[in-house]
Amino acid sequence: ETYIDDLYLDLVIKIDGRILVLDEDELITAYETHDITKEDILKAKEKLSEGSSLTIDEVKILTKKINEHTYL
């Protein structure tokens, strides 16, 4: 099953276990345009560092929580 949700910062876990971080430029642009705060960036980076130890189900839950926060 493929699960895709495009956020400012994307953590992609490949089927072979490789972890890719994408769209860091989008995160910086969001900060520069005041869409997010410096605190948001720090939280994203913290969550990203936790991402390498997450299961796919945990990634789905985290993504849902981030989306809910984004659209509040």
Short mmCIF file of C-alpha atoms in Angstrom, two decimals:
data_model
loop_
_atom_site.label_atom_id
_atom_site.label_comp_id
_atom_site.label_asym_id
_atom_site.label_seq_id
_atom_site.Cartn_x
_atom_site.Cartn_y
_atom_site.Cartn_z
CA GLU A 1 0.00 0.00 0.00
CA THR A 2 1.32 3.42 -0.94
CA TYR A 3 0.51 6.38 1.27
CA ILE A 4 1.24 9.87 -0.02
CA ASP A 5 0.57 13.19 1.66
CA ASP A 6 2.50 16.25 0.49
CA LEU A 7 3.59 18.44 3.40
CA TYR A 8 6.17 21.18 3.66
CA LEU A 9 8.76 18.60 4.63
CA ASP A 10 8.43 15.03 3.42
CA LEU A 11 9.88 11.90 4.96
CA VAL A 12 9.80 9.05 2.46
CA ILE A 13 10.41 5.52 3.65
CA LYS A 14 11.18 3.33 0.67
CA ILE A 15 10.15 -0.31 0.59
CA ASP A 16 13.81 -1.32 0.91
CA GLY A 17 14.06 0.68 4.15
CA ARG A 18 15.89 3.71 2.78
CA ILE A 19 14.73 7.01 4.24
CA LEU A 20 14.63 10.14 2.10
CA VAL A 21 13.97 13.72 3.20
CA LEU A 22 12.35 15.82 0.50
CA ASP A 23 11.17 19.39 0.07
CA GLU A 24 13.34 21.10 2.66
CA ASP A 25 13.19 24.11 0.35
CA GLU A 26 9.39 24.18 0.74
CA LEU A 27 9.80 24.28 4.53
CA ILE A 28 12.18 27.25 4.27
CA THR A 29 9.89 29.04 1.81
CA ALA A 30 6.94 28.53 4.18
CA TYR A 31 8.97 30.16 6.94
CA GLU A 32 10.10 33.03 4.74
CA THR A 33 6.49 33.74 3.69
CA HIS A 34 5.34 33.55 7.34
CA ASP A 35 3.15 30.48 6.74
CA ILE A 36 4.96 28.77 9.60
CA THR A 37 7.08 29.89 12.56
CA LYS A 38 10.62 29.04 13.58
CA GLU A 39 9.06 26.86 16.28
CA ASP A 40 7.21 24.92 13.56
CA ILE A 41 10.51 24.30 11.77
CA LEU A 42 12.14 23.03 14.95
CA LYS A 43 9.17 20.73 15.61
CA ALA A 44 9.33 19.41 12.05
CA LYS A 45 13.04 18.69 12.32
CA GLU A 46 12.48 16.99 15.70
CA LYS A 47 9.73 14.82 14.24
CA LEU A 48 11.93 14.10 11.25
CA SER A 49 14.71 12.80 13.47
CA GLU A 50 12.17 10.54 15.16
CA GLY A 51 10.96 9.36 11.76
CA SER A 52 13.77 6.91 11.18
CA SER A 53 12.48 4.76 14.04
CA LEU A 54 8.78 4.92 13.11
CA THR A 55 6.74 2.13 11.61
CA ILE A 56 4.63 2.83 8.53
CA ASP A 57 1.49 2.98 10.70
CA GLU A 58 3.16 5.50 13.02
CA VAL A 59 4.14 7.61 10.00
CA LYS A 60 0.50 7.60 8.86
CA ILE A 61 -0.67 8.73 12.31
CA LEU A 62 1.99 11.45 12.48
CA THR A 63 1.05 12.69 9.00
CA LYS A 64 -2.61 12.85 9.98
CA LYS A 65 -1.77 14.85 13.12
CA ILE A 66 0.40 17.27 11.15
CA ASN A 67 -2.38 17.78 8.59
CA GLU A 68 -4.94 18.42 11.31
CA HIS A 69 -2.62 21.04 12.82
CA THR A 70 -1.92 22.60 9.43
CA TYR A 71 -5.57 23.13 8.60
CA LEU A 72 -6.73 24.46 12.00
#
